[in-house]
Short mmCIF file of C-alpha atoms in Angstrom, two decimals:
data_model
loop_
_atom_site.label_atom_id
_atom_site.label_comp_id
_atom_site.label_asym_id
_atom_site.label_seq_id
_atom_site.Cartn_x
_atom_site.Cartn_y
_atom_site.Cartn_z
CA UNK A 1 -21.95 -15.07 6.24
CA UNK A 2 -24.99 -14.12 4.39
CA UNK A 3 -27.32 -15.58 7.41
CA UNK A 4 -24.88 -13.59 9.66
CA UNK A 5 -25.75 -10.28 8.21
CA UNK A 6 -29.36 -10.55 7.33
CA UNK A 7 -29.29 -11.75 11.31
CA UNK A 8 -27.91 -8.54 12.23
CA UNK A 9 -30.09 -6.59 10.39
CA UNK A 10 -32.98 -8.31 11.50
CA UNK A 11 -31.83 -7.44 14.92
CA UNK A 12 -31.12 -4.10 14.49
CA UNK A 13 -34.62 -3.60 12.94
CA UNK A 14 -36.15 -5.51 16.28
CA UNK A 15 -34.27 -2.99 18.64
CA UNK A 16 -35.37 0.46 16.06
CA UNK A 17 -38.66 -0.85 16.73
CA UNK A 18 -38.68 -1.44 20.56
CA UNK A 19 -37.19 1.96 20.71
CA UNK A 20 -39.70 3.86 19.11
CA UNK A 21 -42.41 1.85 21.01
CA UNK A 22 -40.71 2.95 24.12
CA UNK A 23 -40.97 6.53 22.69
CA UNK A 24 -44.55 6.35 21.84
CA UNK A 25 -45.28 4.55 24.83
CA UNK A 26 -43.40 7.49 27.13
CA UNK A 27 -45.06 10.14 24.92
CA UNK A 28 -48.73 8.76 25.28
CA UNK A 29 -48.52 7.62 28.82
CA UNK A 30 -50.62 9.60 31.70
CA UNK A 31 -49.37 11.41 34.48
CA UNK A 32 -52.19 10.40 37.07
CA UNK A 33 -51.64 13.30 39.28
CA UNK A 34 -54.63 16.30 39.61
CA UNK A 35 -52.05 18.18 41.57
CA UNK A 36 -53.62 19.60 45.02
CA UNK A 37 -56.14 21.58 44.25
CA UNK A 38 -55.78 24.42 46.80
CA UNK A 39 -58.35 26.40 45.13
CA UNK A 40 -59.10 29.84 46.33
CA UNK A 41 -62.59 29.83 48.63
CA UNK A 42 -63.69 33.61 47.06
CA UNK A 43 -64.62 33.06 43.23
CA UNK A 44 -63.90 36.66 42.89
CA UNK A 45 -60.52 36.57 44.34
CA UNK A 46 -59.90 33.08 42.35
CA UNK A 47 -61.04 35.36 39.23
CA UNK A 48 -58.86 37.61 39.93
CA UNK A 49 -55.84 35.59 40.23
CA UNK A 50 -56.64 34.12 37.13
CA UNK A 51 -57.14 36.90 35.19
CA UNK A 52 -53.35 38.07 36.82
CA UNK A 53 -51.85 34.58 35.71
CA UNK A 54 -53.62 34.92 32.22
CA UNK A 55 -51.45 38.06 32.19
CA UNK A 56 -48.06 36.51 33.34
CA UNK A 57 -48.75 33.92 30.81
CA UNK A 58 -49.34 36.35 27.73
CA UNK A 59 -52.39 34.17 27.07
CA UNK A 60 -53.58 36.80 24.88
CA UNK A 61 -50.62 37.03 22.59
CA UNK A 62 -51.03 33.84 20.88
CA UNK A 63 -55.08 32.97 21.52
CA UNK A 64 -55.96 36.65 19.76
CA UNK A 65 -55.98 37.51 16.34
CA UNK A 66 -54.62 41.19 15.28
CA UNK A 67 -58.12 43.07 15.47
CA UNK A 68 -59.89 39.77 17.03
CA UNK A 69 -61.81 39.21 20.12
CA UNK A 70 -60.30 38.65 23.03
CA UNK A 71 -58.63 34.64 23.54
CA UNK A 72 -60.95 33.97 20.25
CA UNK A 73 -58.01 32.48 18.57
CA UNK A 74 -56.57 32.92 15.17
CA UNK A 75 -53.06 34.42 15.67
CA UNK A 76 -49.97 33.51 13.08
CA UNK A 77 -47.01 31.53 15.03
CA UNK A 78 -44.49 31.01 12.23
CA UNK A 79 -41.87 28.02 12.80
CA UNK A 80 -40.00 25.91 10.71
CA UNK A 81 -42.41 23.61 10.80
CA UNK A 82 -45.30 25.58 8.81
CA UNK A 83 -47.93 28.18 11.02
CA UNK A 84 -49.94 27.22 14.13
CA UNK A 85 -52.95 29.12 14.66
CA UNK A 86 -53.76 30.08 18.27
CA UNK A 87 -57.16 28.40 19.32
CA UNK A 88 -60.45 29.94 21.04
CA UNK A 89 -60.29 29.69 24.60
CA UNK A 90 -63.42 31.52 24.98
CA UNK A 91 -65.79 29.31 27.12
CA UNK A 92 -68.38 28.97 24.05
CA UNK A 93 -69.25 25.76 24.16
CA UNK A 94 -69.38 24.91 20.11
CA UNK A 95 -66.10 26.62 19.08
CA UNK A 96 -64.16 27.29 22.76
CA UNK A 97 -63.20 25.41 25.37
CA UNK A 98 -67.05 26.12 27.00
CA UNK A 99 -67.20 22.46 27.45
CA UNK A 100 -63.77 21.51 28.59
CA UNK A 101 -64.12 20.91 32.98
CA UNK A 102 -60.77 21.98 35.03
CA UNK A 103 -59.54 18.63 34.78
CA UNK A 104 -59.61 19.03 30.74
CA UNK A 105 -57.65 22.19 31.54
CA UNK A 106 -55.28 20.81 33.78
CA UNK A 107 -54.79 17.80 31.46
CA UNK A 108 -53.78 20.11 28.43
CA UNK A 109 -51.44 22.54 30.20
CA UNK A 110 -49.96 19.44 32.93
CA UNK A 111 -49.68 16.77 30.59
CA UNK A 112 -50.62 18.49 26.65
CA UNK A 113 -53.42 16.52 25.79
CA UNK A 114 -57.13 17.59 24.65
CA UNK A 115 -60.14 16.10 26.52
CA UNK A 116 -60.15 13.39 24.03
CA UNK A 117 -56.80 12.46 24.67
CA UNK A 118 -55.52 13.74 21.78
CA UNK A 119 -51.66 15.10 21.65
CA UNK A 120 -51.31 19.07 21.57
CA UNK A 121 -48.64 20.48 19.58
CA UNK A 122 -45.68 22.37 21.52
CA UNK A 123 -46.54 25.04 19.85
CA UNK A 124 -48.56 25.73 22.90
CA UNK A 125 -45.82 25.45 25.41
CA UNK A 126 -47.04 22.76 27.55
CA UNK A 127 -43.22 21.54 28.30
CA UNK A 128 -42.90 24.90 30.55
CA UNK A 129 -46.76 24.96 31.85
CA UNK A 130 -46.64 21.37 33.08
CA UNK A 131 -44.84 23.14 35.85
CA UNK A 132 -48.00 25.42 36.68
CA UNK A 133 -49.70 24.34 40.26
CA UNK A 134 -52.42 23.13 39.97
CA UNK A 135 -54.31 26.23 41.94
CA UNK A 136 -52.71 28.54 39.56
CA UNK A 137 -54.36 26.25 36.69
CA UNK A 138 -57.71 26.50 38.20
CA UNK A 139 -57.50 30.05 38.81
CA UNK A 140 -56.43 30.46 35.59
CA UNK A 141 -59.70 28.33 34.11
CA UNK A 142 -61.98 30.33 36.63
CA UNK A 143 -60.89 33.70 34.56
CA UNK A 144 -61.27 32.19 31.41
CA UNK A 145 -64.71 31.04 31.84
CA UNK A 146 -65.99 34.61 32.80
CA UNK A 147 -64.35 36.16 29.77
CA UNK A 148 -66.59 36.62 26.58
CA UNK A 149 -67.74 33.84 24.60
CA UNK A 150 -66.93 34.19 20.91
CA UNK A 151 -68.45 31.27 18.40
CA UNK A 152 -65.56 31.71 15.74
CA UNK A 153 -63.90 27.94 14.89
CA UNK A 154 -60.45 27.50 15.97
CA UNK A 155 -58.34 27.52 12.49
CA UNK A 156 -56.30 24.92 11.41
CA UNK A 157 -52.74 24.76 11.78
CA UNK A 158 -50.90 25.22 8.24
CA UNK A 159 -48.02 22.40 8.06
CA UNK A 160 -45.52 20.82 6.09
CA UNK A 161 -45.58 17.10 5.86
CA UNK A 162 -45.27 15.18 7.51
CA UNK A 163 -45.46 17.65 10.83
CA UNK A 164 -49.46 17.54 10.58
CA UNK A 165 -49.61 13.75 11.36
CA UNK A 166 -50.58 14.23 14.75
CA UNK A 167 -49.16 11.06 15.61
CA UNK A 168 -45.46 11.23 15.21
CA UNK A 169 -45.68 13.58 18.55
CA UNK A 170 -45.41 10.91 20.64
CA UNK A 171 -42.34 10.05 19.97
CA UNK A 172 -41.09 13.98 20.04
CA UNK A 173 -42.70 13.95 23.19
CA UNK A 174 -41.10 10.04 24.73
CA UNK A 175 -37.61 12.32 23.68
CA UNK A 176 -38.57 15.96 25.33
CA UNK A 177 -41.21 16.17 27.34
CA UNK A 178 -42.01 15.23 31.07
CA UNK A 179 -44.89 16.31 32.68
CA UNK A 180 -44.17 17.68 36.47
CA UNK A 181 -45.33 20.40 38.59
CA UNK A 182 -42.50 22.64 39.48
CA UNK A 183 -40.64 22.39 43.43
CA UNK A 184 -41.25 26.14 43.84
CA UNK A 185 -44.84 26.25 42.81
CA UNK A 186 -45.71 27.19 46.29
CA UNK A 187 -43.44 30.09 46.74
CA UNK A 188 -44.98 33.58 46.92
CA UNK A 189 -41.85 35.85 47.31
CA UNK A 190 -38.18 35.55 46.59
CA UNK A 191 -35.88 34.14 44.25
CA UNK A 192 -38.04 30.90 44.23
CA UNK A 193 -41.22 32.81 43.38
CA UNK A 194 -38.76 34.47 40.15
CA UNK A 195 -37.55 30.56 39.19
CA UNK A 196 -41.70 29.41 39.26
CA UNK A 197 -42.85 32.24 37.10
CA UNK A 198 -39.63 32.26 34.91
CA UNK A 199 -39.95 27.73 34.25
CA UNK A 200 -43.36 28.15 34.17
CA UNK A 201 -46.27 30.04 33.11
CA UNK A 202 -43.70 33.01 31.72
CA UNK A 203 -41.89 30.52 29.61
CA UNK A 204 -39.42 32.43 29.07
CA UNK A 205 -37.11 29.43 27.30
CA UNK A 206 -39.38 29.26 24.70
CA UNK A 207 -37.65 32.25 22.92
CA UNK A 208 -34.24 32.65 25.07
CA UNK A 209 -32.38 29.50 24.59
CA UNK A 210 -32.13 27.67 20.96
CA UNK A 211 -34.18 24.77 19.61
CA UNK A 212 -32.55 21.88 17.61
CA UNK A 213 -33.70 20.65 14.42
CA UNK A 214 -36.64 19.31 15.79
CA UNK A 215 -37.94 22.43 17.48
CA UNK A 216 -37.16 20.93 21.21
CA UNK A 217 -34.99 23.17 23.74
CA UNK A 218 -32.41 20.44 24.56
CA UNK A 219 -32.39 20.09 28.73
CA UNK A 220 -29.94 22.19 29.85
CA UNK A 221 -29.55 24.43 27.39
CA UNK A 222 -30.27 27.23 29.78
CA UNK A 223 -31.05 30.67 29.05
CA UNK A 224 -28.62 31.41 25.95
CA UNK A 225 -30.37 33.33 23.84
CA UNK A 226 -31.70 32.11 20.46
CA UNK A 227 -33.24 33.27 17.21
CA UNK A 228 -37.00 33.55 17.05
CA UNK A 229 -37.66 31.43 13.80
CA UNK A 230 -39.88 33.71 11.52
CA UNK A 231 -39.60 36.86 13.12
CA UNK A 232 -35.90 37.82 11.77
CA UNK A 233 -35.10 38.43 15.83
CA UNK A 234 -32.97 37.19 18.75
CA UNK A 235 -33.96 36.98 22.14
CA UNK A 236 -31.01 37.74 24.19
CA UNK A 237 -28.81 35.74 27.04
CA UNK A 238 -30.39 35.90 30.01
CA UNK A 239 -27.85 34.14 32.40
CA UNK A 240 -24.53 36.00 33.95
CA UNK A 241 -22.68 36.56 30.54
CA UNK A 242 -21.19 40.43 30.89
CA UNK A 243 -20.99 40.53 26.82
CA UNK A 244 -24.18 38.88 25.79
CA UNK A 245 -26.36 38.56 28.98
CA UNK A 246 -27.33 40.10 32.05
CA UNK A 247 -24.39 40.47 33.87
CA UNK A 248 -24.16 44.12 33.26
CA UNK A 249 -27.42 44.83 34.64
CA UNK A 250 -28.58 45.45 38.23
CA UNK A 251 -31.83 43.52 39.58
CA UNK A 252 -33.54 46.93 39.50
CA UNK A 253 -32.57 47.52 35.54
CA UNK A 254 -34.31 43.76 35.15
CA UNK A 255 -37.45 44.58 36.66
CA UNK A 256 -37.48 48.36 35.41
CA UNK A 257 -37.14 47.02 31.93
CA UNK A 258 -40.13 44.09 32.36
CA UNK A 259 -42.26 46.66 34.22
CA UNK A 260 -41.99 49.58 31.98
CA UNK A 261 -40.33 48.57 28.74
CA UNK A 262 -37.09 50.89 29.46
CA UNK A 263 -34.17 50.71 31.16
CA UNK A 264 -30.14 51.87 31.98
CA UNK A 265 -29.42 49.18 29.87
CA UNK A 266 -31.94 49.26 26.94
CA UNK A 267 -35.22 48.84 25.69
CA UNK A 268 -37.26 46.35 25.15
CA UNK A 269 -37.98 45.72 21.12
CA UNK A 270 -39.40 43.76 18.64
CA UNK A 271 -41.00 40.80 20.17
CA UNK A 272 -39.94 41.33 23.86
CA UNK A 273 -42.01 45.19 23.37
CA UNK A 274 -45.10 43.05 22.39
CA UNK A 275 -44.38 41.00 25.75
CA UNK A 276 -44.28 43.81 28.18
CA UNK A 277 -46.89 45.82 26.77
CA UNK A 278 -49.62 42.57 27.21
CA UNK A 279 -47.81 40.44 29.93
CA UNK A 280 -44.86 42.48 32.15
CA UNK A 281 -46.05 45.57 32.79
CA UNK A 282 -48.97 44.45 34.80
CA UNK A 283 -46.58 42.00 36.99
CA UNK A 284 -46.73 43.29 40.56
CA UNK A 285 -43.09 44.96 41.92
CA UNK A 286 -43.00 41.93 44.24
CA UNK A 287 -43.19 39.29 40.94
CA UNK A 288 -40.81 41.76 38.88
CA UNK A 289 -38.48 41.87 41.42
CA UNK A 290 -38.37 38.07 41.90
CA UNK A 291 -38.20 37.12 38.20
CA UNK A 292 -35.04 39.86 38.50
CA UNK A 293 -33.58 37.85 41.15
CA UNK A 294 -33.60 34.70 40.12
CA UNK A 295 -32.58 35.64 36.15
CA UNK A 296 -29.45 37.43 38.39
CA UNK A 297 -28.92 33.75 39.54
CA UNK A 298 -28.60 32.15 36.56
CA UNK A 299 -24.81 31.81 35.79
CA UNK A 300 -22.97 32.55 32.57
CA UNK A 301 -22.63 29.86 30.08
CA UNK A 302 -20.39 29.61 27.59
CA UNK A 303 -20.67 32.56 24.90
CA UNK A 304 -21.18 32.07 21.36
CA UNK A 305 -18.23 33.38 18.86
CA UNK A 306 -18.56 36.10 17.58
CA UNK A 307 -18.84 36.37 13.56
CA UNK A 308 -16.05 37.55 11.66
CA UNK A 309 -13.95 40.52 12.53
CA UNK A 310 -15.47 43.69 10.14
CA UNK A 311 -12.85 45.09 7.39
CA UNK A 312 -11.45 48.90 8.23
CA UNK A 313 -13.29 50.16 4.93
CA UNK A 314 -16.71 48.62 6.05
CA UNK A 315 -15.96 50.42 9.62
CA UNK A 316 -15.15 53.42 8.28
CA UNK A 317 -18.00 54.13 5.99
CA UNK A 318 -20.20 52.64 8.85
CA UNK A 319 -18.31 55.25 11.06
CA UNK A 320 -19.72 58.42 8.70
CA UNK A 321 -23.34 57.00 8.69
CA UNK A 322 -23.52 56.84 12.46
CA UNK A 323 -22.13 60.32 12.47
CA UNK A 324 -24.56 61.39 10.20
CA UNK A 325 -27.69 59.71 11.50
CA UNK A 326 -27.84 58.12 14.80
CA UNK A 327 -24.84 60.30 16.93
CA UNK A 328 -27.09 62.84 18.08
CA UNK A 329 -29.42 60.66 19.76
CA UNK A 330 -27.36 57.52 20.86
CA UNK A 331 -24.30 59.90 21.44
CA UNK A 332 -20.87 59.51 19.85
CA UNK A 333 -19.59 57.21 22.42
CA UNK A 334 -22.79 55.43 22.34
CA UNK A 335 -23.83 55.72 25.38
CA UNK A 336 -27.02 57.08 24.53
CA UNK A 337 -29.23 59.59 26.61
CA UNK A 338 -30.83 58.30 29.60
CA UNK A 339 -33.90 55.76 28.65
CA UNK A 340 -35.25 57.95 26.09
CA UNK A 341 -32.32 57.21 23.85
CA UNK A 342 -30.75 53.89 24.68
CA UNK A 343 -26.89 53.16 25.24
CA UNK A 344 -25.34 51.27 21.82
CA UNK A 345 -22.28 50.32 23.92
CA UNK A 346 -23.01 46.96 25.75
CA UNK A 347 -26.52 46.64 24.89
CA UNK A 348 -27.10 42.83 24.39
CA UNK A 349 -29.63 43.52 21.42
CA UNK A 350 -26.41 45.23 19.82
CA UNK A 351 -24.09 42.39 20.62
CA UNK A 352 -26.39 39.01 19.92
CA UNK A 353 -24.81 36.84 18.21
CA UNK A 354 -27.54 36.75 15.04
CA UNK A 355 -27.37 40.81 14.79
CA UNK A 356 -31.55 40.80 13.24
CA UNK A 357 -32.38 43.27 15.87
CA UNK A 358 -29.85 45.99 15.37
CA UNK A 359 -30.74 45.64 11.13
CA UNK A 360 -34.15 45.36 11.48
CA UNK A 361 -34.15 48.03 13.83
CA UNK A 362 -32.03 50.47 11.83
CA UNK A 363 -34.19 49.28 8.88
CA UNK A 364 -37.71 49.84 10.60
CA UNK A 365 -37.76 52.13 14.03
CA UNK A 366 -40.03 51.52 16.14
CA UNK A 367 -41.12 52.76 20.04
CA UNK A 368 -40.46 50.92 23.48
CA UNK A 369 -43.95 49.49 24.47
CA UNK A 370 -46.38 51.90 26.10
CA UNK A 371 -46.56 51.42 29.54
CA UNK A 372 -48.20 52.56 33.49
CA UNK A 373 -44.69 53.22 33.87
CA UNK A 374 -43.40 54.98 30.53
CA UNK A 375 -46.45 55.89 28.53
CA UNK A 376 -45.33 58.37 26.29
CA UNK A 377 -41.64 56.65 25.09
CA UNK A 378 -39.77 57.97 22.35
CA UNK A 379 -39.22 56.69 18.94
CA UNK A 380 -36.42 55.81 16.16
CA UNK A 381 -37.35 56.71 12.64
CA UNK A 382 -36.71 54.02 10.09
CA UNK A 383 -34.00 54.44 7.91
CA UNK A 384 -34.77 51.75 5.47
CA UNK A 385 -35.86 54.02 2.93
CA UNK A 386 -33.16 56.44 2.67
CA UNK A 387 -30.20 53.65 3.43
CA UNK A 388 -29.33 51.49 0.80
CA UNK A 389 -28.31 47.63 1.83
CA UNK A 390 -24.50 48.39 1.73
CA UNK A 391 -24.86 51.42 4.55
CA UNK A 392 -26.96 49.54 6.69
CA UNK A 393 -24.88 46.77 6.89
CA UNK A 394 -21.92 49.27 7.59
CA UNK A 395 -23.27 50.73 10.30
CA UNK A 396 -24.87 47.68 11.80
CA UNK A 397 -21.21 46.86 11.80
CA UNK A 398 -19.89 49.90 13.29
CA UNK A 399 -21.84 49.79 16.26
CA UNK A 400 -22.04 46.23 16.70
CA UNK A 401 -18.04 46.39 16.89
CA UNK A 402 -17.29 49.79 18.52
CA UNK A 403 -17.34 51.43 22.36
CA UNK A 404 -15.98 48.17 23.54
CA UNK A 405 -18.57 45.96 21.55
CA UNK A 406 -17.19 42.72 19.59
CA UNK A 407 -19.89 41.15 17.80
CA UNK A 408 -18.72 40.45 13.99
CA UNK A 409 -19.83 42.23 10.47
CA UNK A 410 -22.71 42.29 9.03
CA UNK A 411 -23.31 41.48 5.16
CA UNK A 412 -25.14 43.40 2.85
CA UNK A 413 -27.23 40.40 1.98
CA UNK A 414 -28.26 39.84 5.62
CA UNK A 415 -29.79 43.30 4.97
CA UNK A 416 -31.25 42.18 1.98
CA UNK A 417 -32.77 39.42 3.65
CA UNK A 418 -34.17 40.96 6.73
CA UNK A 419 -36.13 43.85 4.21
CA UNK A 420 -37.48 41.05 2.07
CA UNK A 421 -38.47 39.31 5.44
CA UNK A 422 -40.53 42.40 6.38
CA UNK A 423 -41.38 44.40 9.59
#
């Protein structure tokens, strides 16, 4: 019996092993393909495009510190995991990616790998720009080359163990990751165009679907809204879901909110401001327009329950502070005033299922992005220093769970929380 078990423990051990060879072996292997190069003839007009694509991309948000030079590196990302630091992409040769030929660039956004072969962390979303063609990649390297060089050292990523032994990616990578240039990378108008730009260099899963405790977004998951780990906000549904995506909104509010920050529908906050004031408002009305088509696609998935149902005395006291301090602009029905003062009733920031963007909105203010198309928006004052923790969790409440709304309570701590979080 005893020579039985140890036998089937050996044998377990044997298969743990082969599988996490497999995994390594999947995670280190090469994808051969350069991808057709395509390139455009002009270098101006390939500059160009590249400097568009940088744009679609939000380069810029994570490869620029606040008050930095341009793609020198150095911004925060926050995870679970501990900070990355956003590297120089300036083309100086010492401290950039000066050195690095297109195929080095290809390599790291196709397959996520260095020049050297070394694994890149997710962090840099490789798993959606492995779907880049490979003309948008060098068009995309062509802009970055003519763009300052900056001699600052890339900064190294702040971890917890054992996340900084480089390593263990391969096997996170033989479980989530397959390198493959997208079907529609050739499209140039239409709902295809919309699917490229959405799977691919916009990345827009990255923040609108969950990740598991590993920091993957499963396959599949589709566009279901998740929280933004470190941030204290959620980015919304995006499929067909009438209480918690985009099934309320027209094609035009989609691309009227990505161009210009506003909308019949809301405005765009938080993290998703920072987006269209770098990245959205600069797509063309043909890209908008196709990005709006295909999200309009994308078919409701299941909804996520909604919290607990609030208690009448929490309701009620929420009730007198939206009277008091947010009726006149968002209207007593909550259905705001035009763009300038968005509608309460329906708006998926209200009604996410994590409700960080209605606290930390009630808690901080904040203005839509400046825009081409809105440059002058309107503000909300903050209320977080004349509302104690109990009121702002009331009327988070209230209008989370009023006009037709259903979204659950929110708890005094949460409030707590999100102020000791900060801004």
């Amino acid at each position: 019996m005893r020579r039985r078990v140890i036998g089937v423990l050996l044998l377990m051990v044997a298969v743990a092993v082969a599988a996490v060879a497999v995994l390594a072996w999947r995670g280190y292997r090469d994808d051969p393909s350069t991808g057709p190069r395509e390139a455009i003839a002009d270098p101006d007009a390939r500059v160009a495009r590249g400097a568009y694509l940088a744009k679609v991309g939000d380069c810029i948000a994570c490869h620029t510190a606040p008050g930095g030079k341009p793609y020198a590196g150095g911004a925060a990302i926050p995870t679970p995991f501990g900070v990355f630091y956003g590297p120089n992409i300036t083309p100086d040769r010492g401290t950039g990616i000066g050195a690095w030929t297109e195929d080095d660039f290809w390599r790291a956004l196709h397959q996520g790998k260095s020049p050297s072969g070394s694994l890149l962390y997710p962090a840099f979303p490789y798993t959606e720009y492995t779907r880049v063609s490979r003309a948008d990649a060098d068009a995309l390297y062509a802009y970055l080359r003519t763009v300052p060089a900056v001699s600052q050292p890339s900064r190294p990523h702040d971890l917890a163990f054992p996340y900084g032994w480089r390593p263990l990616l391969a096997l996170w990578r033989g479980l989530y990751f397959d390198p493959g240039v997208h079907p529609d990378a050739g499209a140039e108008s239409g709902l295809a165009r919309g699917r490229y730009l959405v799977d691919g260099l916009g990345h827009c899963i990255a923040c609108h679907a969950p990740r598991n405790a590993l920091g993957a977004t499963p396959s599949g998951s589709g566009f279901i809204g998740g929280a933004i780990e470190g941030l204290g906000w959620y980015a919304p549904a995006l499929d067909g879901d009438t209480a918690q995506g985009l099934g309320r909104w027209s094609q035009d509010d989609i691309a009227a909110l990505l161009k210009t920050g506003v909308s019949p529908q809301g405005v765009a906050a938080g993290p998703m401001g920072e987006v269209v004031a770098a990245s959205t408002q600069y797509l063309t009305d043909e890209d908008a327009q196709a990005i709006a088509a295909y999200l309009k696609s994308v078919p409701a998935a299941p909804a996520e329950a909604a919290g607990a149902a609030p208690q009448p005395t929490g309701m009620r006291r929420g009730a007198d502070v939206y009277a008091a301090r947010c009726a006149q602009c968002h209207g007593i029905d909550g259905r705001g005033k035009g763009t300038d003062w968005p509608p309460l009733a329906g708006n998926i920031g209200v009604t996410a299922p994590y409700p960080g963007n209605v606290v930390r909105m009630v808690l901080d203010g904040g203005f839509a992005p400046a825009t081409a198309g809105n440059p002058r928006p309107h503000g909300m004052p903050p209320f977080g220093q004349v509302l104690s923790d109990d009121d702002v969790a009331a009327v988070a409440t209230y209008v989370r769970n009023s006009w037709g709304n259903a979204a659950g309570g929110v708890t005094p701590l949460q409030v707590k929380q999100a102020r000791a979080a900060g801004g």
